[in-house]
Amino acid sequence: MAPENKLDKSKMVVVEGSYAVAHAAKVCRPNVISAYPITPQTHIVEDLSQFMADGEIPNCEYINVESEFSALSALVGSSAAGARCYSATTSQGLELMHEVLFNISGMRLPVVMTIANRAVSAPISIWNDHQDAISQRDTGWLQLYAENIQEVSDMTAQAYKISEDKDILMPSMTCMDGFILSHVYEPVVLLEQDLTDEFLPTYEPEYVLDPKNPMSFGAFADPNYYTEFRYMQEQAMQRALKKIEDVANEFYDVYGRYYGGLIDEYRTDDADIIIMAMGSIVGTIKDVIDKLRDRNVKVGLLKVRSFRPFPVEAIKNVVKDAKVVVVLDKNISLGLNEGALFTETKSSLYNTDIRVPVVGYMVGHGGRDIKFDTIEKIVAEAEDVIKTGIKIESQFTDVKEELL
Amino acid sequence: MKSLLAPGHRGCAGCCDAMAAKFALMGAGEDCIVVNPTGCLEVMTTPFPETAWDVPWIHSLFENAAAVGSGIEAALKALGKADKAKVLVMGGDGATLDIGMRSISGAFERGHNLTYVCIDNEAYMNTGVQRSGATPYNASTTTSPSGKVSFGNPRPKKNMPAIMVAHGAPYVTTTSIGYPKDMINKVKKATEIEGPTYVHSHAPCTTGWGFDTSKTVEVAKMAVQTGLWPLYEVEDGEVTKVRKLGKNIKPVEEYLKMQRRFKHLFTMEGGEAEIAKIQAIADKNIEEFGL
């Protein structure tokens, strides 16, 4: 049974999502912050810059780099030199970092970065979907998706604790929906410095660039060695499955707040229809579920918090008794006509005796609103799947035919 | 002076990179952290699980060494270890003049306390002698080959030291592996100056340029003696020191004929006029720096 979330309302303040995240990064006591401004991540780096200007982050250097490529490259050096490192980006910026993402995970550097998820161009769009982070899914970063501002703020401290664990040493992306979370003002409890100090120990790396004990980082590996590096990365990812759960519980013990570990569930116990999704859309889905439950539609939600590592067992456990699973994706793998969460959910179930039909919908590209009506329509179609089987396996929603 | 680059690396006989790295480390001393972008030097010194480096060393990518160096410098500052180690970035001409240009420009504009050493062997030697922005006029490479209608690389070298001077670096210098003492002293000076400093070392490559493995130093010296590679120092934007050649200036022809990459200039029709154009480049240097 999931712990009950104890939000202390007396500690709540109304702040912008970006501010809550910047504040969270601050109380995690980073030593080096390196970032390049890009909408809608900008407010995070502006708030951090102001903290620096006000002398509020001790023992920290802020590098105003000339590109996202260098933002992450600088953190390769900083992290290898023993610093706790932070960055934030989105969309084109994240795509520009692509090569360095592999580099950081390959060198097992526990960098934490907030992604204010945004669509990728062309056509250029500054609004939210998940295509940017999903495009980086194979780079060896943990990817955690947050439902609301409180969660993404708290996830920052959790991510450091997971990434810096000696058994893991893999970098983390904490993903928040651009604008929908980054630019919204909501009541939140900002991460407390004293509790964070208790929760998150000082980063003490075992391997550091130090003239007193010279080591070579990022050596060249021929075919006799390369495979084993990749294998060890995957082993660390698999260990992270348990670590993410453990850290969510440890976070609850210190702060009294809980959002699920790898996944979270909402009214799934007796659900015939299970909707799966990631990010802020799950809030909307919960409201629709409440409405439909009043009409005796047995529908529940499986919120995926961890997309990497992918929580295969946790998903299997939740969906095994359902009559249909509906996966909503704010991304598409072009050429497969499917979103990534849908593909991977199906893949998780194939070689099992769970024979639940799974259908996928691609929703909310480039910031298009996902409305109650759309989700209700999707649930109605899912009811048909229970009766008549799958007619359309995966499809776009709300396409404006008149524009085609 | 202790060598901080161990013998037994996998460089070619007569390798310019091995010499450059060894001299640069002699100048920087053992309390340094080396950042090394992709290239011959990286590949030949660190075949896992071996390493030739007796100092902490990191390779990340081809185009980001200066940014990685920036990060190390920032971390040392933040962790209160700035006096414990110097940051020494060592990259080839491709990693410096071409693909790494933005990263270097950013690091120097931000004023990080690091020394960047460019080991310039005038082409992409690690991948088989393709032209770079540092390839000189008329050199034949595999992507700027001489042919029936071509004398090779159609453009002169990019003037990287001038670009670094324009960044306002407190110290920019040229050197050559043909003059070890010059290089060691300049790297030492560069690492002792606060701020971003730049050392551009000319480094003839026996494989890519086509000369006998015993001639690396000789070819390097000839580049200097012809005026094609002037050795000078620039401090706070002013030229403060120049290695004078006096009456010993050699014609460029002597330098060109030592190397296979210029062989076509001596066999093709019109080659003589092309050699004259190269002589003009040297003459301009001689005049500009008062060699």
XYZ file of C-alpha atoms in Angstrom:
695
model
C 0.000 0.000 0.000
C 1.384 3.406 -0.970
C 2.146 5.790 1.883
C -0.237 8.657 2.373
C 1.051 11.982 1.081
C 1.362 14.389 4.000
C 1.547 17.859 2.488
C 2.005 20.387 5.272
C -0.311 23.201 4.136
C 1.164 25.654 6.621
C 4.476 25.465 4.717
C 2.935 26.071 1.323
C 3.859 29.034 -0.837
C 2.576 29.977 -4.263
C 5.503 30.015 -6.708
C 6.177 29.373 -10.348
C 7.154 25.807 -11.260
C 10.538 26.945 -12.517
C 11.237 28.696 -9.231
C 10.397 25.565 -7.241
C 12.816 23.559 -9.382
C 15.574 26.168 -9.149
C 15.091 26.270 -5.404
C 15.275 22.484 -5.251
C 18.509 22.503 -7.241
C 19.880 25.131 -4.855
C 19.191 23.193 -1.655
C 20.804 20.102 -3.190
C 24.034 22.123 -2.838
C 25.458 21.866 -6.366
C 29.105 22.788 -6.877
C 28.854 23.557 -10.575
C 25.837 24.730 -12.556
C 26.274 25.049 -16.283
C 23.400 25.987 -18.530
C 22.295 27.820 -21.644
C 18.916 29.573 -21.712
C 16.142 28.142 -23.874
C 12.367 28.471 -23.689
C 10.626 27.139 -21.599
C 13.554 26.215 -19.341
C 14.752 29.841 -19.101
C 13.162 30.776 -15.802
C 14.989 27.943 -14.030
C 18.416 29.216 -15.061
C 17.408 32.819 -14.423
C 16.324 31.971 -10.884
C 19.554 30.065 -10.289
C 21.534 33.033 -11.648
C 19.751 35.295 -9.191
C 20.531 32.915 -6.311
C 24.179 33.081 -7.379
C 24.070 36.879 -7.636
C 22.647 37.024 -4.123
C 25.313 34.675 -2.775
C 22.752 32.064 -1.851
C 24.539 29.000 -3.231
C 27.792 28.499 -1.326
C 30.753 26.674 -2.883
C 29.229 26.821 -6.313
C 30.398 28.053 -9.702
C 27.896 28.992 -12.395
C 29.189 28.684 -15.954
C 27.346 30.808 -18.515
C 28.232 28.716 -21.525
C 27.884 29.527 -25.222
C 25.653 26.541 -26.082
C 23.874 23.541 -24.638
C 26.617 21.423 -26.103
C 29.147 23.131 -23.879
C 26.724 23.260 -20.940
C 26.796 19.512 -20.660
C 30.421 19.200 -21.785
C 31.522 21.423 -18.914
C 29.714 19.108 -16.526
C 31.698 16.157 -17.869
C 34.780 17.887 -16.520
C 33.163 19.178 -13.329
C 31.640 15.868 -12.368
C 34.872 13.981 -13.114
C 36.679 16.514 -10.919
C 34.379 15.611 -8.041
C 31.673 18.288 -8.176
C 27.923 17.804 -7.773
C 26.562 19.186 -11.029
C 23.287 20.594 -12.299
C 21.896 21.731 -15.620
C 18.512 22.295 -17.209
C 17.414 22.338 -20.824
C 14.683 21.406 -23.271
C 13.907 20.524 -26.875
C 16.566 21.684 -29.349
C 18.974 22.208 -26.472
C 18.598 18.625 -25.358
C 18.979 17.430 -28.927
C 22.176 19.483 -29.222
C 23.484 17.695 -26.115
C 22.847 14.274 -27.651
C 26.460 13.217 -28.082
C 27.448 14.401 -24.610
C 24.531 12.532 -23.022
C 26.149 9.238 -24.037
C 29.490 10.497 -22.821
C 28.260 11.321 -19.336
C 26.457 8.035 -18.842
C 29.358 6.058 -20.335
C 31.760 7.654 -17.875
C 29.221 6.959 -15.116
C 29.001 10.596 -14.028
C 25.945 11.255 -11.801
C 24.834 14.558 -13.324
C 21.238 15.673 -12.735
C 19.401 17.780 -15.310
C 15.865 19.126 -15.429
C 14.114 18.895 -18.774
C 11.221 21.311 -19.325
C 9.780 19.070 -22.033
C 9.029 20.730 -25.356
C 8.324 19.703 -28.939
C 11.177 19.596 -31.453
C 11.327 21.400 -34.775
C 10.542 21.545 -37.680
C 8.080 23.175 -37.610
C 9.388 25.118 -34.667
C 7.202 24.893 -31.591
C 7.978 26.099 -28.113
C 5.102 24.184 -26.503
C 5.000 20.966 -24.597
C 5.212 17.374 -25.651
C 7.703 14.645 -24.755
C 9.467 14.160 -28.075
C 12.687 15.796 -26.864
C 13.385 13.469 -23.952
C 11.945 10.393 -25.628
C 14.398 10.952 -28.492
C 17.166 10.545 -25.890
C 15.850 7.392 -24.309
C 18.807 5.198 -25.309
C 21.515 7.527 -24.031
C 21.862 5.837 -20.648
C 20.162 8.503 -18.532
C 17.482 7.756 -16.009
C 14.295 9.508 -17.093
C 11.763 10.437 -14.442
C 8.516 12.220 -15.358
C 6.636 14.440 -12.915
C 2.918 15.040 -12.599
C 3.051 18.429 -10.919
C 5.346 21.101 -9.554
C 5.635 19.579 -6.117
C 6.699 16.292 -7.615
C 9.335 17.683 -9.975
C 10.765 19.806 -7.204
C 11.049 16.825 -4.870
C 12.251 14.616 -7.711
C 15.378 16.773 -7.996
C 16.674 15.648 -4.616
C 15.571 12.094 -5.279
C 17.444 12.071 -8.594
C 20.740 13.069 -6.956
C 20.338 10.359 -4.363
C 19.640 7.721 -7.009
C 22.316 8.856 -9.470
C 25.091 9.251 -6.899
C 24.544 5.860 -5.304
C 27.752 3.845 -5.731
C 25.782 0.927 -7.182
C 24.130 3.138 -9.801
C 26.328 6.061 -10.957
C 24.056 6.907 -13.853
C 22.896 10.440 -14.703
C 19.263 11.527 -14.352
C 16.810 13.653 -16.295
C 13.899 14.934 -14.272
C 11.189 15.776 -16.756
C 8.516 18.432 -16.283
C 6.054 19.512 -18.922
C 7.169 22.800 -20.438
C 4.858 25.763 -19.683
C 2.191 23.464 -18.198
C 4.437 22.983 -15.171
C 7.383 25.323 -15.745
C 5.332 28.512 -16.030
C 2.417 27.741 -13.746
C 2.033 29.132 -10.237
C 0.819 26.578 -7.724
C 0.957 26.197 -3.956
C 3.957 24.015 -3.090
C 6.195 23.188 -0.172
C 9.669 24.251 -1.258
C 12.378 21.713 -0.452
C 13.647 22.506 3.026
C 17.418 22.940 3.398
C 17.693 21.079 6.713
C 15.617 18.123 5.528
C 17.511 17.992 2.240
C 20.832 17.954 4.075
C 19.517 15.033 6.103
C 18.173 13.216 3.032
C 20.984 13.833 0.550
C 24.557 13.162 1.696
C 27.518 15.095 0.303
C 28.714 13.717 -3.027
C 31.857 11.722 -2.371
C 33.046 10.182 -5.621
C 35.394 7.242 -5.566
C 37.128 8.177 -8.826
C 38.286 11.756 -9.296
C 40.675 13.687 -11.527
C 43.399 14.367 -8.961
C 47.148 14.850 -9.537
C 47.851 13.038 -6.257
C 46.292 9.880 -7.661
C 46.292 10.121 -11.472
C 43.649 8.169 -13.370
C 42.591 8.118 -17.007
C 38.919 8.803 -17.720
C 37.241 7.967 -20.999
C 39.974 5.748 -22.400
C 39.717 4.119 -25.782
C 38.156 0.628 -25.700
C 38.670 -1.838 -28.506
C 36.293 -4.740 -29.255
C 37.878 -6.768 -26.449
C 36.484 -4.356 -23.863
C 33.656 -2.182 -25.196
C 30.838 -4.705 -24.704
C 31.527 -5.028 -20.989
C 31.165 -1.263 -20.479
C 27.731 -1.358 -22.098
C 26.783 -4.435 -20.102
C 27.745 -2.747 -16.836
C 25.671 0.316 -17.740
C 22.632 -1.870 -18.291
C 23.249 -3.698 -15.008
C 23.305 -0.337 -13.226
C 20.030 0.609 -14.917
C 18.462 -2.615 -13.674
C 19.695 -1.921 -10.137
C 18.162 1.545 -10.428
C 14.697 -0.040 -10.632
C 14.889 -0.939 -6.954
C 16.833 2.185 -6.018
C 14.134 4.480 -7.402
C 11.552 2.706 -5.225
C 13.822 2.793 -2.170
C 14.606 6.481 -2.593
C 10.912 7.348 -2.991
C 10.314 5.675 0.374
C 13.351 7.283 1.993
C 12.084 10.632 0.725
C 8.722 9.928 2.325
C 10.388 9.074 5.638
C 12.160 12.449 5.748
C 9.635 14.781 4.080
C 6.318 12.913 4.340
C 5.670 13.239 0.613
C 5.188 10.392 -1.851
C 4.273 10.203 -5.544
C 4.915 6.566 -6.327
C 8.216 4.885 -7.060
C 8.621 3.617 -10.601
C 4.905 4.016 -11.179
C 1.869 5.255 -9.313
C -1.696 4.006 -9.435
C -5.066 5.715 -9.206
C -8.254 3.670 -8.760
C -6.761 0.645 -10.496
C -7.800 -2.019 -7.966
C -10.932 -3.159 -9.779
C -10.328 -1.365 -13.065
C -11.300 -3.004 -16.358
C -9.780 -0.123 -18.286
C -6.325 1.130 -17.346
C -5.027 4.347 -18.846
C -1.246 4.733 -18.900
C 0.485 8.113 -19.247
C 3.406 10.263 -18.085
C 3.688 13.866 -16.936
C 1.108 16.531 -16.173
C -1.646 14.887 -18.230
C -2.171 12.368 -15.424
C -3.815 15.105 -13.339
C -6.422 15.617 -16.059
C -6.879 11.881 -16.416
C -7.538 11.508 -12.676
C -10.360 14.050 -12.907
C -11.883 12.241 -15.873
C -11.610 8.958 -13.995
C -13.503 10.412 -11.016
C -16.236 11.587 -13.358
C -16.478 8.230 -15.134
C -16.418 6.295 -11.883
C -19.538 8.223 -10.879
C -21.098 6.667 -13.960
C -19.772 3.227 -12.895
C -17.181 3.002 -15.631
C -14.417 0.890 -14.084
C -11.390 2.885 -15.178
C -8.066 3.524 -13.441
C -4.721 5.204 -14.090
C -1.195 3.836 -14.251
C 1.181 6.780 -14.033
C 4.674 5.993 -15.259
C 7.261 7.974 -13.259
C 10.331 6.140 -14.486
C 10.582 5.734 -18.249
C 14.269 4.724 -17.961
C 14.789 2.288 -16.459
C 11.510 0.933 -17.810
C 9.389 -0.636 -15.032
C 8.398 -3.842 -16.816
C 7.466 -5.863 -13.716
C 5.561 -3.038 -12.049
C 3.500 -2.489 -15.207
C 2.787 -6.198 -15.601
C 1.524 -6.370 -12.037
C -0.936 -3.552 -12.504
C -2.329 -4.447 -15.926
C -2.532 -8.225 -15.561
C -6.204 -8.325 -14.541
C -7.439 -5.475 -16.710
C -9.615 -5.977 -19.776
C -7.927 -3.281 -21.836
C -4.925 -0.980 -21.487
C -4.910 2.434 -23.145
C -1.535 4.150 -23.511
C -1.339 7.888 -24.125
C 1.894 9.187 -25.605
C 2.998 12.783 -26.137
C 5.506 11.598 -28.719
C 5.703 9.492 -31.850
C 8.260 7.126 -33.254
C 7.885 8.178 -36.871
C 7.638 5.217 -39.186
C 5.994 2.972 -36.586
C 2.914 5.148 -36.038
C 3.282 4.592 -32.292
C 4.371 6.441 -29.204
C 7.273 5.033 -27.210
C 5.365 4.221 -24.028
C 2.867 2.218 -26.075
C 5.549 0.262 -27.925
C 7.435 -0.541 -24.751
C 4.339 -1.531 -22.824
C 3.387 -3.995 -25.552
C 6.949 -5.266 -25.616
C 6.849 -5.823 -21.845
C 3.760 -8.006 -22.130
C 4.467 -10.045 -25.234
C 6.408 -12.980 -23.807
C 4.096 -13.394 -20.839
C 0.768 -15.058 -20.201
C -0.883 -11.658 -19.773
C -3.115 -11.306 -22.806
C -4.679 -7.935 -22.240
C -5.365 -5.869 -25.373
C -3.261 -2.698 -25.538
C -4.180 0.321 -27.653
C -2.236 3.517 -28.122
C -3.113 7.169 -28.702
C -0.745 9.937 -29.644
C -1.925 13.071 -27.922
C -0.961 16.656 -27.250
C 1.805 17.190 -29.810
C 3.331 20.669 -29.833
C 1.264 21.847 -26.888
C -2.219 20.974 -28.118
C -4.566 20.795 -25.134
C -5.757 17.382 -24.069
C -9.342 17.893 -23.050
C -11.727 15.925 -20.855
C -13.794 15.114 -23.945
C -10.835 13.547 -25.698
C -10.039 11.280 -22.768
C -13.693 10.337 -22.374
C -13.861 9.484 -26.066
C -10.733 7.349 -25.719
C -12.300 5.509 -22.759
C -15.497 4.937 -24.764
C -13.416 3.441 -27.572
C -11.639 1.265 -25.005
C -15.007 -0.087 -23.891
C -15.607 -1.089 -27.491
C -12.250 -2.867 -27.556
C -13.388 -4.972 -24.588
C -16.507 -5.966 -26.505
C -15.219 -6.360 -30.043
C -11.434 -6.498 -29.881
C -8.860 -4.095 -31.321
C -9.930 -2.287 -34.507
C -7.207 0.383 -34.556
C -4.080 -0.399 -32.596
C -2.482 3.057 -32.508
C -3.709 6.437 -33.692
C -3.371 10.201 -33.446
C -6.111 12.033 -31.572
C -7.816 15.265 -32.482
C -6.285 15.598 -35.948
C -7.884 18.558 -37.739
C -8.908 16.993 -41.018
C -9.623 20.422 -42.482
C -5.933 21.352 -42.228
C -4.603 18.313 -44.039
C 63.181 16.618 -16.142
C 60.738 13.791 -15.494
C 58.655 12.618 -18.424
C 55.002 12.349 -17.463
C 54.132 10.522 -20.667
C 55.276 6.927 -20.300
C 57.182 5.179 -23.074
C 55.353 2.230 -24.586
C 52.477 4.218 -26.033
C 51.335 3.214 -29.499
C 52.431 6.216 -31.518
C 54.293 5.820 -34.802
C 58.079 5.997 -34.860
C 58.969 9.691 -35.061
C 55.497 10.716 -33.800
C 55.023 14.431 -33.334
C 52.157 14.013 -30.842
C 54.263 12.010 -28.409
C 56.916 14.707 -28.451
C 54.393 17.515 -28.104
C 52.612 15.873 -25.184
C 55.880 15.101 -23.451
C 57.178 18.674 -23.835
C 53.855 20.219 -22.794
C 53.788 18.094 -19.624
C 57.378 19.050 -18.869
C 56.264 22.661 -19.011
C 53.062 22.237 -17.036
C 54.519 19.975 -14.348
C 52.903 17.068 -12.549
C 50.184 19.065 -10.797
C 48.010 19.296 -13.853
C 44.857 17.698 -15.198
C 44.932 16.964 -18.918
C 41.912 17.164 -21.200
C 42.454 15.526 -24.564
C 39.892 15.529 -27.360
C 39.622 12.747 -29.910
C 42.656 12.276 -32.104
C 45.877 10.305 -32.506
C 47.166 11.339 -29.101
C 44.089 10.045 -27.300
C 43.932 6.764 -29.193
C 47.618 5.915 -29.005
C 48.019 6.666 -25.292
C 44.944 5.061 -23.719
C 44.023 1.656 -25.116
C 42.007 0.336 -22.150
C 43.138 -1.010 -19.694
C 46.484 0.686 -20.344
C 47.386 4.358 -20.133
C 50.556 6.272 -20.907
C 49.559 9.221 -18.726
C 51.223 9.838 -15.395
C 48.863 12.734 -14.690
C 45.054 12.696 -14.402
C 43.662 12.594 -17.926
C 40.222 12.771 -19.469
C 38.914 12.322 -22.965
C 35.338 13.087 -23.728
C 34.548 14.107 -27.298
C 36.176 15.550 -30.390
C 34.641 19.009 -30.169
C 34.327 19.848 -26.487
C 37.752 19.684 -24.825
C 37.825 23.385 -23.919
C 34.343 23.127 -22.372
C 35.381 20.055 -20.382
C 38.429 22.006 -19.244
C 36.161 24.898 -18.234
C 34.137 22.516 -16.117
C 37.194 21.078 -14.398
C 38.483 24.562 -13.625
C 35.094 25.590 -12.216
C 34.917 22.436 -10.096
C 38.407 22.995 -8.691
C 37.393 26.536 -7.730
C 34.103 25.473 -6.183
C 35.750 22.680 -4.208
C 38.555 24.954 -2.986
C 41.217 23.063 -4.929
C 42.129 25.723 -7.502
C 45.716 25.861 -6.195
C 46.103 22.072 -6.361
C 45.969 21.562 -10.116
C 46.340 23.373 -13.428
C 44.080 22.557 -16.328
C 45.927 21.691 -19.529
C 43.930 21.027 -22.691
C 45.809 19.383 -25.543
C 44.102 18.974 -28.883
C 45.015 18.510 -32.493
C 44.358 21.048 -35.238
C 41.005 19.512 -36.236
C 39.759 19.524 -32.651
C 41.013 23.087 -32.249
C 40.531 25.026 -35.479
C 37.522 23.172 -36.839
C 35.072 21.149 -34.799
C 36.098 22.484 -31.374
C 36.119 26.156 -32.380
C 32.913 27.171 -30.580
C 33.941 25.429 -27.399
C 37.358 27.133 -27.358
C 35.851 30.506 -28.165
C 33.402 30.131 -25.291
C 36.038 29.038 -22.783
C 38.351 31.941 -23.665
C 35.573 34.517 -23.680
C 34.535 33.358 -20.198
C 38.111 33.658 -19.022
C 38.669 30.263 -17.437
C 42.071 29.708 -15.932
C 43.376 27.042 -18.297
C 46.044 26.516 -20.916
C 45.102 25.241 -24.347
C 47.852 23.617 -26.385
C 47.108 23.017 -30.045
C 49.244 20.263 -31.532
C 49.079 21.242 -35.169
C 50.070 18.564 -37.650
C 48.048 20.277 -40.342
C 45.449 17.599 -41.160
C 43.248 14.855 -39.688
C 45.968 12.276 -39.180
C 43.966 9.929 -36.944
C 41.535 9.136 -39.742
C 44.039 9.016 -42.576
C 45.256 12.482 -43.593
C 42.168 14.480 -44.510
C 42.428 18.277 -44.783
C 41.577 20.537 -41.832
C 41.394 24.293 -41.395
C 45.097 24.145 -40.519
C 46.200 22.436 -43.729
C 48.536 24.779 -45.603
C 48.138 26.083 -49.107
C 48.810 23.463 -51.791
C 49.299 20.525 -49.441
C 47.973 17.282 -50.884
C 45.747 15.355 -48.477
C 43.231 12.585 -49.085
C 40.384 15.112 -49.219
C 42.389 17.840 -50.956
C 44.464 15.694 -53.270
C 46.584 17.110 -56.019
C 45.341 15.994 -59.426
C 45.281 16.930 -63.063
C 43.550 20.209 -62.323
C 44.443 20.700 -58.647
C 47.550 21.657 -56.700
C 46.005 20.332 -53.501
C 44.504 22.361 -50.663
C 43.251 25.597 -52.254
C 43.288 27.795 -49.130
C 45.965 28.966 -46.675
C 45.988 27.934 -42.977
C 43.430 29.542 -40.707
C 45.284 32.002 -38.461
C 44.273 30.511 -35.135
C 46.774 32.400 -32.933
C 45.366 35.706 -34.264
C 41.844 34.517 -33.451
C 42.908 33.704 -29.914
C 44.585 37.103 -29.565
C 41.290 38.648 -30.664
C 39.626 36.858 -27.737
C 41.688 39.000 -25.389
C 43.710 36.095 -24.016
C 46.520 37.357 -21.749
C 49.025 35.048 -23.427
C 49.089 33.568 -26.915
C 52.186 31.997 -28.379
C 53.401 29.869 -31.225
C 56.025 27.187 -30.783
C 57.303 24.062 -32.479
C 58.277 20.578 -31.390
C 61.483 21.253 -33.317
C 62.467 23.552 -30.438
C 61.772 21.560 -27.244
C 63.153 24.166 -24.845
C 61.072 26.868 -26.501
C 57.941 24.747 -26.156
C 58.598 23.663 -22.549
C 59.282 27.239 -21.446
C 56.255 28.645 -23.234
C 53.879 26.041 -21.805
C 55.344 26.687 -18.346
C 54.823 30.420 -18.781
C 51.301 29.880 -20.113
C 50.273 27.721 -17.153
C 51.658 30.278 -14.710
C 49.651 33.141 -16.188
C 46.175 33.600 -14.704
C 43.416 33.260 -17.267
C 42.970 31.418 -20.544
C 46.272 31.020 -22.384
C 46.949 29.528 -25.781
C 50.017 27.719 -27.114
C 50.003 26.729 -30.781
C 52.669 24.137 -31.494
C 53.667 23.162 -34.994
C 54.069 19.371 -35.155
C 55.182 17.635 -38.374
C 53.611 14.197 -38.864
C 55.890 11.652 -40.458
C 52.988 9.552 -41.774
C 50.745 12.305 -43.051
C 53.401 14.572 -44.484
C 55.573 11.834 -45.902
C 59.105 12.069 -44.579
C 61.499 9.624 -42.943
C 60.696 8.803 -39.301
C 64.074 10.171 -38.205
C 63.368 13.627 -39.688
C 60.503 14.984 -37.528
C 62.613 17.554 -35.717
C 64.512 18.524 -38.856
C 61.302 19.196 -40.797
C 59.869 21.147 -37.851
C 62.944 23.355 -37.693
C 62.808 23.986 -41.413
C 59.224 25.277 -41.172
C 60.467 27.867 -38.698
C 63.634 28.693 -40.602
C 61.766 29.425 -43.838
C 59.431 31.839 -42.060
C 56.399 29.657 -42.755
C 55.932 29.082 -39.013
C 57.120 32.152 -37.091
C 57.687 31.723 -33.357
C 56.348 34.617 -31.335
C 54.628 35.551 -28.084
C 51.684 37.897 -27.634
C 50.951 39.274 -24.181
C 47.783 41.278 -23.626
C 47.449 41.790 -27.354
C 51.031 42.994 -28.009
C 53.773 40.974 -29.689
C 56.426 40.846 -26.990
C 58.949 38.336 -28.310
C 59.910 36.944 -31.714
C 62.458 34.267 -32.518
C 64.670 36.059 -35.060
C 66.079 34.235 -38.029
C 68.612 36.840 -39.097
C 70.609 35.831 -42.135
C 69.713 32.146 -41.822
C 66.370 32.354 -43.590
C 65.915 29.365 -45.899
C 63.865 29.339 -49.105
C 60.513 27.546 -48.753
C 61.536 25.176 -51.510
C 63.931 23.436 -49.107
C 61.067 22.790 -46.683
C 58.606 21.706 -49.380
C 60.895 19.217 -51.047
C 61.402 17.317 -47.779
C 57.738 16.236 -47.849
C 55.632 13.961 -50.003
C 52.524 16.149 -49.548
C 54.158 18.881 -51.675
C 55.862 16.560 -54.180
C 53.427 17.469 -56.970
C 54.629 21.079 -56.915
C 57.943 19.878 -58.307
C 56.478 17.716 -61.079
C 53.358 19.524 -62.250
C 53.300 22.209 -64.858
C 52.889 25.559 -63.120
C 54.377 24.181 -59.895
C 57.038 26.804 -59.830
C 54.511 29.612 -59.728
C 52.723 27.840 -56.894
C 55.946 27.537 -54.909
C 56.382 31.273 -55.427
C 52.958 31.822 -53.840
C 54.066 29.807 -50.804
C 57.271 31.851 -50.680
C 55.080 34.956 -50.619
C 53.291 33.601 -47.511
C 56.673 33.150 -45.808
C 57.849 36.606 -46.962
C 54.761 38.185 -45.473
C 55.500 36.523 -42.104
C 59.135 37.628 -42.310
C 58.041 41.205 -42.840
C 55.206 41.189 -40.302
C 57.261 39.747 -37.438
C 60.604 41.209 -38.498
C 62.154 37.747 -38.636
